[in-house]
Short mmCIF file of C-alpha atoms in Angstrom, two decimals:
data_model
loop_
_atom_site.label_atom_id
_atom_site.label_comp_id
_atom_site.label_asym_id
_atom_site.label_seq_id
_atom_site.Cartn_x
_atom_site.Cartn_y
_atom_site.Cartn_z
CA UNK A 163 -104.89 -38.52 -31.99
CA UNK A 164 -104.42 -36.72 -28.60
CA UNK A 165 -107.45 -34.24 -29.16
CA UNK A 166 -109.65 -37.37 -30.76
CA UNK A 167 -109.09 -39.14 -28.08
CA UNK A 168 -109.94 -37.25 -25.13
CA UNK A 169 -106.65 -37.04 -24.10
CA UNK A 170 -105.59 -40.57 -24.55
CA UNK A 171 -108.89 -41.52 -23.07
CA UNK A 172 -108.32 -39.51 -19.88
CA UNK A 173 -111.82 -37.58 -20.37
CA UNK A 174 -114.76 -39.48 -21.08
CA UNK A 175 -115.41 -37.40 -24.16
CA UNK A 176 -113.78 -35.91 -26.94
CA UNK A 177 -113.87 -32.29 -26.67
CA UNK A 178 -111.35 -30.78 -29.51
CA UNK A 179 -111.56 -30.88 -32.34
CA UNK A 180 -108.13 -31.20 -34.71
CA UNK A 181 -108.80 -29.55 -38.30
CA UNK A 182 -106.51 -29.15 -41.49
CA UNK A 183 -104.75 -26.19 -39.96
CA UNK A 184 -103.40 -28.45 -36.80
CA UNK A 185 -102.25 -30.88 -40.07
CA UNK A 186 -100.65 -28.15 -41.55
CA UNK A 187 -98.52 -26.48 -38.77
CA UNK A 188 -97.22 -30.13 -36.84
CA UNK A 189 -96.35 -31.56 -40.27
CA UNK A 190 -94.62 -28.09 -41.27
CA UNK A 191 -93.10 -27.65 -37.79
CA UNK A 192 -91.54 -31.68 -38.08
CA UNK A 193 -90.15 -30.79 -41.49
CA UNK A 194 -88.04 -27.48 -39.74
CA UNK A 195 -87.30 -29.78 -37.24
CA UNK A 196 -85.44 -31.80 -39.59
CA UNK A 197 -83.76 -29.42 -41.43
CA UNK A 198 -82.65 -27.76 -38.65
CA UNK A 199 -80.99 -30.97 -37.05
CA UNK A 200 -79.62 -31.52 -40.56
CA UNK A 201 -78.12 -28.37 -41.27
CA UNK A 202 -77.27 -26.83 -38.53
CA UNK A 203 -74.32 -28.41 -37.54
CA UNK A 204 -72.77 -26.97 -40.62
CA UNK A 205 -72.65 -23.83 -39.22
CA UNK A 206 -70.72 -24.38 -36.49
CA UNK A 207 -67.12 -25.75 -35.76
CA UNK A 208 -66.24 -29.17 -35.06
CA UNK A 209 -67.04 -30.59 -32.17
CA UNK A 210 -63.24 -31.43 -31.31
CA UNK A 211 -62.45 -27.85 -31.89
CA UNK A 212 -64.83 -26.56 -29.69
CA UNK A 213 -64.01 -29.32 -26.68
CA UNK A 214 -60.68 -27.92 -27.04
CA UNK A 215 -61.64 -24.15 -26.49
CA UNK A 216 -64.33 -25.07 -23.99
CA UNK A 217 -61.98 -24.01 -20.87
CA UNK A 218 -60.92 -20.60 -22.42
CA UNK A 219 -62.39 -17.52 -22.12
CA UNK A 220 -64.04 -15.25 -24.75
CA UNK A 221 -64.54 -11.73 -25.11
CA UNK A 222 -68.33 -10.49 -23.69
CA UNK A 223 -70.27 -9.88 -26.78
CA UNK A 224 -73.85 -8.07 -27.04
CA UNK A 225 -74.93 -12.04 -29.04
CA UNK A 226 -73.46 -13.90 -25.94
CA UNK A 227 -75.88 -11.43 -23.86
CA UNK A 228 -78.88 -11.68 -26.04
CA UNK A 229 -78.58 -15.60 -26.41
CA UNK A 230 -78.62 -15.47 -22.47
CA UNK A 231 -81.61 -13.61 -22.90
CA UNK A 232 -83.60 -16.13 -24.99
CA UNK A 233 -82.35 -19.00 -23.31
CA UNK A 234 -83.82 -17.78 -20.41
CA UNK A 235 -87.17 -16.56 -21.97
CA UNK A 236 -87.41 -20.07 -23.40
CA UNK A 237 -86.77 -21.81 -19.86
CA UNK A 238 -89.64 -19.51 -18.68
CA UNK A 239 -92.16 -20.94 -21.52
CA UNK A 240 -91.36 -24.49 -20.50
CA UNK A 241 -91.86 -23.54 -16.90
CA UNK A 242 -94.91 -21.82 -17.99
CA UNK A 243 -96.18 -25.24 -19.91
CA UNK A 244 -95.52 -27.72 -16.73
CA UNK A 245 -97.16 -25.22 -14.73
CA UNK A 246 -99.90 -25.29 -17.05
CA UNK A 247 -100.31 -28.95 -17.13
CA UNK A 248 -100.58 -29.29 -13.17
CA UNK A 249 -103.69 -26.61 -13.27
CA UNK A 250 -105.26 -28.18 -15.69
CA UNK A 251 -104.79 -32.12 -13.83
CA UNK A 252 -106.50 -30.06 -10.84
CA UNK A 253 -109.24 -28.93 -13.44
CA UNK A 254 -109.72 -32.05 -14.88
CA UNK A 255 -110.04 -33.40 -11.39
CA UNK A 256 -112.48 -31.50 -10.15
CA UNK A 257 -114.53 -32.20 -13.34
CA UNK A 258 -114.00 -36.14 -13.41
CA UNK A 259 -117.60 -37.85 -13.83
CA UNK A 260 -118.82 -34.03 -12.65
CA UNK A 261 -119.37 -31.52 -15.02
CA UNK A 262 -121.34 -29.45 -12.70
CA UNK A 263 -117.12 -28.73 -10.90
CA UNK A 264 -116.91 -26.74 -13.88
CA UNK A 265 -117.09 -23.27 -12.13
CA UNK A 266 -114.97 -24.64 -9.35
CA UNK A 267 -112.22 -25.60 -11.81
CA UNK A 268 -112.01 -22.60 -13.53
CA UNK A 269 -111.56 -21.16 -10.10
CA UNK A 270 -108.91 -22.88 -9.36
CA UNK A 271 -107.33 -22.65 -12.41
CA UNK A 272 -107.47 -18.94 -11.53
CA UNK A 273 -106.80 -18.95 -7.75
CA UNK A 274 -103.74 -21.65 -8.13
CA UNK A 275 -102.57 -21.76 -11.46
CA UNK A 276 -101.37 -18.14 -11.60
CA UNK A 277 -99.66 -17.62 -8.39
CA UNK A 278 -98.22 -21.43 -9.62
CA UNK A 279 -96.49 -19.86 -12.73
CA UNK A 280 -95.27 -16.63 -10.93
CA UNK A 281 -93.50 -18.50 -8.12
CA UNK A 282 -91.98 -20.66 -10.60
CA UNK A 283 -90.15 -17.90 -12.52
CA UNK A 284 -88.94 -15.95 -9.78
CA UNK A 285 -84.52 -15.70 -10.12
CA UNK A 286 -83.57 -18.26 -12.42
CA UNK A 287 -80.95 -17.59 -15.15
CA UNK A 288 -80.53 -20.90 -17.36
CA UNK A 289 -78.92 -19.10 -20.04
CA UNK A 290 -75.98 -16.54 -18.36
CA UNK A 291 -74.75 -20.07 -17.33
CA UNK A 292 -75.12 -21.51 -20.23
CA UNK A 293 -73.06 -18.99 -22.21
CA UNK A 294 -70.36 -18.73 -19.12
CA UNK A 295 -71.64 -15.30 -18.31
CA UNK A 296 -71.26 -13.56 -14.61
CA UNK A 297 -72.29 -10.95 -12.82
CA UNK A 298 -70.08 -8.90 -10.79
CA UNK A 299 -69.53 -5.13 -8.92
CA UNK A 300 -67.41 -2.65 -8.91
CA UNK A 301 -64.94 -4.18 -6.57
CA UNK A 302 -64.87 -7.66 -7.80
CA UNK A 303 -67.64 -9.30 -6.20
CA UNK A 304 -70.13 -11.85 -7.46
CA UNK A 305 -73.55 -10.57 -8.02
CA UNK A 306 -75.42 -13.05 -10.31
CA UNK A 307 -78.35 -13.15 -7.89
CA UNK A 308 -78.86 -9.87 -7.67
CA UNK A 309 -79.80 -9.04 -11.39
CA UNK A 310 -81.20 -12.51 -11.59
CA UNK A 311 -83.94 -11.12 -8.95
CA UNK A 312 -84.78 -7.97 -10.70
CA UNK A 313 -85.09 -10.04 -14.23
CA UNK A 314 -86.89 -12.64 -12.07
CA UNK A 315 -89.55 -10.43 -11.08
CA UNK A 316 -90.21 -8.61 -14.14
CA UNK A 317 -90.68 -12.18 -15.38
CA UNK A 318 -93.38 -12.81 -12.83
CA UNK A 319 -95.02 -9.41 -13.51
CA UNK A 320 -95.25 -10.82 -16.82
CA UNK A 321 -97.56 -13.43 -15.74
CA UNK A 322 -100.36 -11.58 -14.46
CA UNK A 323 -102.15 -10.27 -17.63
CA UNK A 324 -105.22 -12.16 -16.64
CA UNK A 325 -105.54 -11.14 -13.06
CA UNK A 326 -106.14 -8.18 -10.85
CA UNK A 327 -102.65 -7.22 -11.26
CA UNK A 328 -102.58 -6.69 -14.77
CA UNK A 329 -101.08 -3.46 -14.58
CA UNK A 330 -98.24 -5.12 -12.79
CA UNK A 331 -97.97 -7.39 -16.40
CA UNK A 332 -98.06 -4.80 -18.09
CA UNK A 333 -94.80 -3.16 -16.00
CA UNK A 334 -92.68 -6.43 -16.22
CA UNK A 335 -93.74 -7.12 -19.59
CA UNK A 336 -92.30 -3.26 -20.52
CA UNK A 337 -89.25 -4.07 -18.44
CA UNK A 338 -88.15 -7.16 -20.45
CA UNK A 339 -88.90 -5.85 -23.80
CA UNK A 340 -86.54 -2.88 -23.09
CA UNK A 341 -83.98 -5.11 -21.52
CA UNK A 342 -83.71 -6.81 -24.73
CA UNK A 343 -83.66 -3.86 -27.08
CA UNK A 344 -80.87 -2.63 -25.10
CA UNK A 345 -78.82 -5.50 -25.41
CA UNK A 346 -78.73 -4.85 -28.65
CA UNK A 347 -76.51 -1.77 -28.07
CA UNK A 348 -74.72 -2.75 -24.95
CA UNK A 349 -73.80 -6.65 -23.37
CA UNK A 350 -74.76 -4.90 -20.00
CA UNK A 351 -78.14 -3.98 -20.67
CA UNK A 352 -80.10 -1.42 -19.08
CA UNK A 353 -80.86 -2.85 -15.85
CA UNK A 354 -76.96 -3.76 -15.57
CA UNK A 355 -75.92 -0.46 -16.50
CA UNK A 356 -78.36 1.05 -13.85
CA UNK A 357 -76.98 -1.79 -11.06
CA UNK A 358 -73.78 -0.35 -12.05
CA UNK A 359 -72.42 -4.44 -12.70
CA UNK A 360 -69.86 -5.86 -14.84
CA UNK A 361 -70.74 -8.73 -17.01
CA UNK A 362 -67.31 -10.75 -17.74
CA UNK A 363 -66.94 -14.32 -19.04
CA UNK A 364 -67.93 -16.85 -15.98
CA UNK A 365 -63.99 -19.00 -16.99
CA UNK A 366 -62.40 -16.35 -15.55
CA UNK A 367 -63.97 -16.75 -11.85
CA UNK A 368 -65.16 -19.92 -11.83
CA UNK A 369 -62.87 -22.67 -10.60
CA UNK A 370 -63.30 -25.78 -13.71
CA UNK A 371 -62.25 -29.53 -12.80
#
């Protein structure tokens, strides 16, 4: 309905098209979405159980690291998709009741939207909070930001495959990708080993109410 509609009428035209493959995918993707919300809970403990343990903390584990990981590559996607949707409001802007803005827009799609998504992902870790995870040195010291910048901008290097810079994309991309494989054989990762940082459970600094 979206694509037949212009956008819920916000172009004057329709300009997608939806075929029997869009059909196919959003129906199959609802009917995982389902079964996931239905089974899933199955395979984990109770929520009292878990409220209970909630305060303790756990040994570091190389799946505690690696969910960071994804919960952070997912907050980066979303990011990515808002980011997305103000470019193309400017686009759409510049082309309201004026096709002939066309080459603007696509400029500044390219001038705006890029440096848009790369400032966005620049030191943000969603998930080592979310699995009570923490960064420290040698001696003690917090240092969560620090390895949050060098992720952060491998993260932004990842974003410039279309641009000038793709070399730089092609760096961060590289970066991440062994990040993650090494996770798999150490919670630290590579670029925590090389830092030299601890990763401990977050409980054990952190002061809780």
């Amino acid at each position: 309905l979206t694509q037949y509609t212009g956008n819920w009428f916000i172009s004057n035209c329709q300009y997608r098209v939806a075929d029997i493959n869009d059909l196919i995918t959003n129906t199959l993707g609802g009917i995982f979405g389902v079964l996931t919300t239905t089974f899933a809970p199955h395979f984990s403990q109770p929520p009292e159980k878990m409220e209970k343990q909630a305060d303790k903390s756990r040994a570091v584990t190389k799946g505690r690291r690696f969910l960071a990981l994804l919960i952070d590559v997912w907050w980066v996607v979303l990011i990515d998709i808002a980011a997305m949707g103000i470019t193309a409001a400017i686009g759409m802007v510049l082309l309201y009741n004026n096709p002939e803005n066309k080459t603007a827009a696509e400029d500044a799609m390219e001038t705006y939207g890029t440096p848009l998504l790369v400032a966005l992902n620049l030191g943000v870790s969603p998930g080592m909070g979310t699995a009570h995870l923490a960064w420290t040195t040698p001696r003690g010291l917090p240092a969560g930001r620090r390895h949050s910048l060098v992720i952060g901008v491998a993260f932004m290097c990842s974003q410039l495959a279309n641009t000038r810079f793709s070399i730089l994309a092609t760096i961060g991309t590289t970066v991440l990708v062994v990040e993650a494989i090494s996770v798999l054989f150490t919670a630290r990762g590579l670029i925590g080993k090389i830092m030299r940082l601890n990763l401990i459970d977050a409980r054990t600094i952190e002061e809780r109410p």
